[in-house]
């Protein structure tokens, strides 16, 4: 993904780095590290209290098939031969997969979802256009979920997939858009696709013209629900309708069969059309001040954004919704940064932005059913020094739906505070808390008028509560043990480091586990670290920057990476024992410049879907995947369909 290099959190809240450091020194990690380095990690691990505690805490349509080539001893459920470091760091123009597995390519960017629509297959000269792109698979494949037909099919269903982002050079072949048509093409390349896919003669394909096929993009009508739905903070002087979703990063899915798509770095798409956009960079954030006068700085809205220039460039105006110099659209940016619910079975239903879950840079939603049938969603706010959240529905999700109360509209939003003693507290983000209700800015002006304000400027409220600034929380997913597993991808802005604390700067990330009281619904939790990526760099497990996660029902933790891998590797998907970080095997390695993200599966888990995002960063001299290597064809984001050669469960 593209993310903000600059933190926006100036709350002064005690960062997780300090908590972790205190916890680790409590546990005498230094001594353990000495043992580990003297004897080798694997042999010493049996004596590693951290690990032992973790374990005990458990209480285009495919056309070609690619085969892994290349030996293994097994342990608990993960027996496949991994992609070796040597293999995984060879030719970066093509992916590498375990020799026990094979893969197909599905729905590359530009795949038509209706008949009569041309395919965009990576021609560097003749690009797609706004009309075609609205009926083609988008770019930036990210979070996704497979909804099997009848709830059970292993060969047919609806795949909902996020199209997080595509850079202008990748989509248009130029640095900046030069017309509204080009801006609209970019807008249509973003969003979500819902497509019926089916395994026919052993190969998965799109059922073109299935009535469920739909593209949702930046110009699709949407609705708002929940406490902030009627807020004046969501209304513009222009009176324009609610349209679109953008920067759809990770995802979630609900027990009632819907898809959740999460809006992450929405700020990067807003820009000041009066300003020259040719050098996007470190320009100051807009709108210092209270939420009611525009707390844009806390959300990172700047004059040049991430260089998309959708609002316009240097006085030429394109889409006014994204032009921060246009006062008629002053609140357009408040309409993004939400969790959006999509019903894959009803292509006519408008996507619904669920405001009770707060507005921030949503990574994804790890959803579970907790005590008394409550729906509980865990969420990361992915920016340096931002927070971990959870939402708990007011009651049993079934009875709420039966009473016409949507479980994601009524409930409590919490933000996490981590303590040094490996405990933590979930603090409710509510206007009824005087810390929030009575808060004023430097001019004595009230910050929040009601819960809608609190939800729209959730980060500001969470700052006041003293939430713990984290190292970029990415995916969070449930483990069968009842723990939640969090990827903290990295934070190179950490400044303190010493012999004990290897994590400042924390350039390579780590994985944490939490366990909540009261079957997910309580306000206290315990936490434990699972692994620091840095621990893996001297052995075959090597990975950095964990991002996408999934734990299967047997406790296999799938780890997907986004960032600078070591040892010559590209981004990758690994399979780990969620209770034993010594057991990590490399399943798949992507291509130059890409990110591996998104994970979905058939009910029998014999088909796994993952994505390669921004292969080659769009540069055909780096890779042409999924086309054969020709040095010319534009590489395209696509879904990778993974099966085991012996027909077994993927990851086994
Ligand atoms: Fe879109 Fe935080 O990754
Ligand atoms: Ca991510
Ligand atoms: Ca990432």
Short mmCIF file of C-alpha atoms and ligand atoms in Angstrom, two decimals, residues 1-3 142-143 164-165 247-250 262-265 361-364 380-383 472-475 489 547-548 562 595 597 613, ligand 1:
data_model
loop_
_atom_site.label_atom_id
_atom_site.label_comp_id
_atom_site.label_asym_id
_atom_site.label_seq_id
_atom_site.Cartn_x
_atom_site.Cartn_y
_atom_site.Cartn_z
CA UNK A 1 0.00 0.00 0.00
CA UNK A 2 0.84 3.62 -0.09
CA UNK A 3 0.81 5.11 3.32
CA UNK A 142 -6.35 -6.35 -1.74
CA UNK A 143 -8.74 -7.75 0.91
CA UNK A 164 -7.12 -0.44 -2.98
CA UNK A 165 -5.13 1.71 -5.34
CA UNK A 247 -8.58 3.09 -0.98
CA UNK A 248 -10.36 -0.10 -0.02
CA UNK A 249 -7.65 -1.91 1.85
CA UNK A 250 -8.38 -5.00 3.90
CA UNK A 262 -12.46 -0.73 4.65
CA UNK A 263 -11.43 2.75 3.52
CA UNK A 264 -7.82 3.39 4.46
CA UNK A 265 -5.70 6.23 3.01
CA UNK A 361 -7.66 4.86 8.21
CA UNK A 362 -9.35 1.50 8.41
CA UNK A 363 -7.16 -1.46 7.55
CA UNK A 364 -9.72 -4.27 7.93
CA UNK A 380 -6.52 -1.35 13.06
CA UNK A 381 -5.96 2.30 12.15
CA UNK A 382 -2.95 1.95 9.89
CA UNK A 383 -0.70 4.92 10.36
CA UNK A 472 0.95 0.68 12.13
CA UNK A 473 -1.74 -1.90 12.89
CA UNK A 474 -2.59 -3.76 9.70
CA UNK A 475 -4.72 -6.91 9.66
CA UNK A 489 3.84 -3.88 10.03
CA UNK A 547 0.44 -7.21 6.80
CA UNK A 548 -2.27 -9.65 5.66
CA UNK A 562 4.22 -5.73 2.29
CA UNK A 595 2.79 -6.79 -2.31
CA UNK A 597 -2.31 -9.35 0.22
CA UNK A 613 -0.82 -6.07 -5.78
FE1 LIG B 1 -3.57 -0.84 2.82
FE2 LIG B 1 -2.38 -0.71 5.71
O1 LIG B 1 -2.46 -1.48 4.10
#
